[in-house]
XYZ file of C-alpha atoms in Angstrom:
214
model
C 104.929 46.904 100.292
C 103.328 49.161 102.270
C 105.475 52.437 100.877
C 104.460 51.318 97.380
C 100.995 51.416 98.441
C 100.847 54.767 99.832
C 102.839 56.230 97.135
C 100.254 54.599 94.355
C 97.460 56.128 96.434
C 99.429 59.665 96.331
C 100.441 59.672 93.014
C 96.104 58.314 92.004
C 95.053 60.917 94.869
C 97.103 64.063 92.789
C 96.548 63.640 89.131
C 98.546 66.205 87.237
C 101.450 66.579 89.896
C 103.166 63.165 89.205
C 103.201 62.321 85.463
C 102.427 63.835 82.123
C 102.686 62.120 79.082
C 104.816 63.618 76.020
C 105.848 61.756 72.758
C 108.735 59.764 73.672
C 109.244 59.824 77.431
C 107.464 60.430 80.680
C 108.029 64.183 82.390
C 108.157 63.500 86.193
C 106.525 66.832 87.941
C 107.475 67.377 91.152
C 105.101 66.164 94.004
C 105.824 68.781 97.008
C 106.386 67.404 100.801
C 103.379 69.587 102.195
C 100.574 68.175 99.557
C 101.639 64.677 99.800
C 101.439 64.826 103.657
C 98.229 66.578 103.341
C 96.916 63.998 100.990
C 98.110 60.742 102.673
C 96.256 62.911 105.972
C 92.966 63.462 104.408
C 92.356 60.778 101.968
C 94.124 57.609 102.943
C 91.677 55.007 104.318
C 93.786 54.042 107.397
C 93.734 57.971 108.302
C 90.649 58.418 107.714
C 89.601 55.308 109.925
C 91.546 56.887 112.429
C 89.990 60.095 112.550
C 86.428 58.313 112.946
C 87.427 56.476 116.038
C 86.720 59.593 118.471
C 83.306 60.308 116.786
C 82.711 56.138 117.433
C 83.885 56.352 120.876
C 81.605 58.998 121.351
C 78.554 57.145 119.999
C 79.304 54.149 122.083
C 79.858 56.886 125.439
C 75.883 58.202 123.970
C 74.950 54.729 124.152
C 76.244 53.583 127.332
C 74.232 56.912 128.800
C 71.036 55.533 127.596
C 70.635 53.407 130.533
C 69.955 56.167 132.636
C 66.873 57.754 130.054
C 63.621 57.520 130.914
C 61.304 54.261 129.582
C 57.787 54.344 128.679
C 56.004 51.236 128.657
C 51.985 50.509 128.128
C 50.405 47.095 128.421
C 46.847 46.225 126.996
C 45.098 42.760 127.612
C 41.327 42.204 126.571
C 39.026 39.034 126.243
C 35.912 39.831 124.810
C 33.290 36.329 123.896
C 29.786 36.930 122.263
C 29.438 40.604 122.640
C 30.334 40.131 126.269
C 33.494 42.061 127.445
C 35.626 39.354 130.205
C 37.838 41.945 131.211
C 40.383 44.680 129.804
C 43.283 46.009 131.627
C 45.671 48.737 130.571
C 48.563 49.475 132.481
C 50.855 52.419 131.110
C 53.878 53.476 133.225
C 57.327 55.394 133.125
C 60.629 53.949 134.650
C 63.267 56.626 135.462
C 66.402 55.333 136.224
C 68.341 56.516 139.430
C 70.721 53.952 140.923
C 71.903 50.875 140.181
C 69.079 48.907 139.202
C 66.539 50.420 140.770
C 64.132 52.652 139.409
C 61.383 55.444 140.284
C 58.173 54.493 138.793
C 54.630 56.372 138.432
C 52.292 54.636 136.634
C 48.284 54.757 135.758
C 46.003 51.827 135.534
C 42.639 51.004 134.278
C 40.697 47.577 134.434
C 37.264 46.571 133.962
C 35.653 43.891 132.770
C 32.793 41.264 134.066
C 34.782 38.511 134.431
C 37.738 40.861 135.856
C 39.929 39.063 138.692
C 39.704 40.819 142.158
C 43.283 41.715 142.099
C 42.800 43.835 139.613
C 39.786 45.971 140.871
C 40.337 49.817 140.584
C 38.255 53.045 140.798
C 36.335 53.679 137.416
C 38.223 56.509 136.511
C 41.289 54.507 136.906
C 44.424 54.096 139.234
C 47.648 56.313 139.847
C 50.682 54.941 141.351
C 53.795 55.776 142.055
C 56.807 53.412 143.598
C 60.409 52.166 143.403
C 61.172 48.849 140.830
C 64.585 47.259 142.437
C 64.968 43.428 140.601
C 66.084 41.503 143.914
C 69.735 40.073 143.776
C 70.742 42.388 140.794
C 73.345 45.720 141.397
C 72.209 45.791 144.905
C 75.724 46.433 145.734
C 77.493 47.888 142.522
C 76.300 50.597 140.450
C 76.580 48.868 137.113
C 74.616 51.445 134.987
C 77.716 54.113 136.751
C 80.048 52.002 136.264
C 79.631 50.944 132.845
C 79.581 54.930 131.910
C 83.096 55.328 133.888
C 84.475 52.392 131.909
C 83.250 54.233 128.256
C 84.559 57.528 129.287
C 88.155 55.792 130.247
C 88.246 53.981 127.096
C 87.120 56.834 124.980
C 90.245 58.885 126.633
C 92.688 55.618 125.822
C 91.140 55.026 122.978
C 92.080 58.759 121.911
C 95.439 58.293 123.051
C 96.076 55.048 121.271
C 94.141 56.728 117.774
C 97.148 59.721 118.570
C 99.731 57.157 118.819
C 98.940 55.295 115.539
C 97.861 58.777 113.484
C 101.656 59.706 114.286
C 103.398 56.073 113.327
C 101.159 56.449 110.403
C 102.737 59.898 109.068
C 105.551 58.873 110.520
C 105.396 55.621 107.927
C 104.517 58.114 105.064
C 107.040 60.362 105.249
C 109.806 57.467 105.599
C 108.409 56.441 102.386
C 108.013 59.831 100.418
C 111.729 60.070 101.288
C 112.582 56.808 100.463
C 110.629 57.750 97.165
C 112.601 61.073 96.950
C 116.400 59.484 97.580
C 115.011 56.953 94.410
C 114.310 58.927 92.097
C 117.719 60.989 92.967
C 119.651 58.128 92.216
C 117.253 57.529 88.573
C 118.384 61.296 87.873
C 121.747 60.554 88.374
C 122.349 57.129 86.782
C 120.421 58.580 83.570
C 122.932 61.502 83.717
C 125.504 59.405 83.996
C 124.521 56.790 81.038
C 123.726 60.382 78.618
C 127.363 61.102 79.549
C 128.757 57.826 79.292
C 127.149 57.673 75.704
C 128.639 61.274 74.810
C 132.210 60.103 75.727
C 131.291 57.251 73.571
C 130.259 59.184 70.590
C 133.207 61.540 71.070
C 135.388 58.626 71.095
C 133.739 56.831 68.328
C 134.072 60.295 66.209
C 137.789 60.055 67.102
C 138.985 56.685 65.506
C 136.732 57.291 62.806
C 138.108 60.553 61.866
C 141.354 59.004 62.596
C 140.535 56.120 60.115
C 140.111 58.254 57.693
């Protein structure tokens, strides 16, 4: 079934190689090894997912690497009640990822308000501050963020080995079938030149007992 397929997409892939209508038969061009191959290589769906599966690989690898880019994150709070300003507190801050989970941080904060807790005091032109974020009990003892990068750059090498494997079992598939295809329509040439003969040794004979009828 799937020889048929491949030759149907070949034969839709090439128009004006395989057939060409005349009056009262078909005329059967020849479809050369080379341009099928090349065809089947370029065009065929299944190669064609194949030959994405680096460029995906490589995407998820450029994903994976994310977890190491730097994060910017601002957080504004306010309470204002009859013109009368409670508090307001902005807190803006980048997170660069180093190890595991942890992560250098430098940050600047600003708070004022009336009605402002005490915690939250800071000079009026605002607070600088700098430190290392480390979630307790998480990748204290594995570098997962590493880790998960070594993991997408061994699959993305198996994966590419595997896509190499299939790409050849695929061609290798094709080709079975264009021969197959090939040894076909050799035997079609030869039964119809055998039939046109038969019937000519027919006719002769035919022509024989007639004329010897006569």
């Amino acid at each position: 079934m799937m020889s048929r397929l491949l030759l149907l997409f070949t034969i839709l892939a090439a128009p004006g190689w395989v057939l060409a209508d005349d009056q009262d038969s078909v005329m059967v061009k020849e479809l050369p090894w080379q341009l099928y191959m090349s065809r089947v290589y370029r065009y065929h769906p299944v190669a064609e997912q194949l030959r994405l599966q680096p460029a995906m690989a490589e995407a998820m690898l450029l994903e994976t690497k994310g977890a190491f880019d730097p994060k910017i994150a601002s957080e504004y709070v306010h309470k204002d009640f009859k013109e009368t300003q409670y508090f307001e507190r902005w807190d803006t801050d980048i997170k660069v990822p180093v190890w595991n989970y942890a992560d250098l941080k430098l940050g600047y904060e600003q708070n004022r308000g009336v009605w402002l807790n005490p915690e939250a005091n800071v000079p009026d032109n605002g607070l600088i501050y700098a430190g290392v974020s480390v979630p307790i009990g998480r990748g204290l003892f594995i570098d997962s963020r590493r880790a998960a990068i070594k993991k997408a750059i061994l699959e993305l090498d198996g994966n590419e080995a595997e896509r190499q494997k299939n790409m050849n079992k695929f061609l290798l598939m094709s080709a079975k079938a264009y021969w197959g295809w090939a040894q076909a329509y050799q035997q079609l040439v030869l039964a119809e030149e055998g039939v046109r003969l038969a019937s000519f040794r027919l006719s002769g004979t035919l022509q024989n007992v007639t004329q010897g009828a006569a």
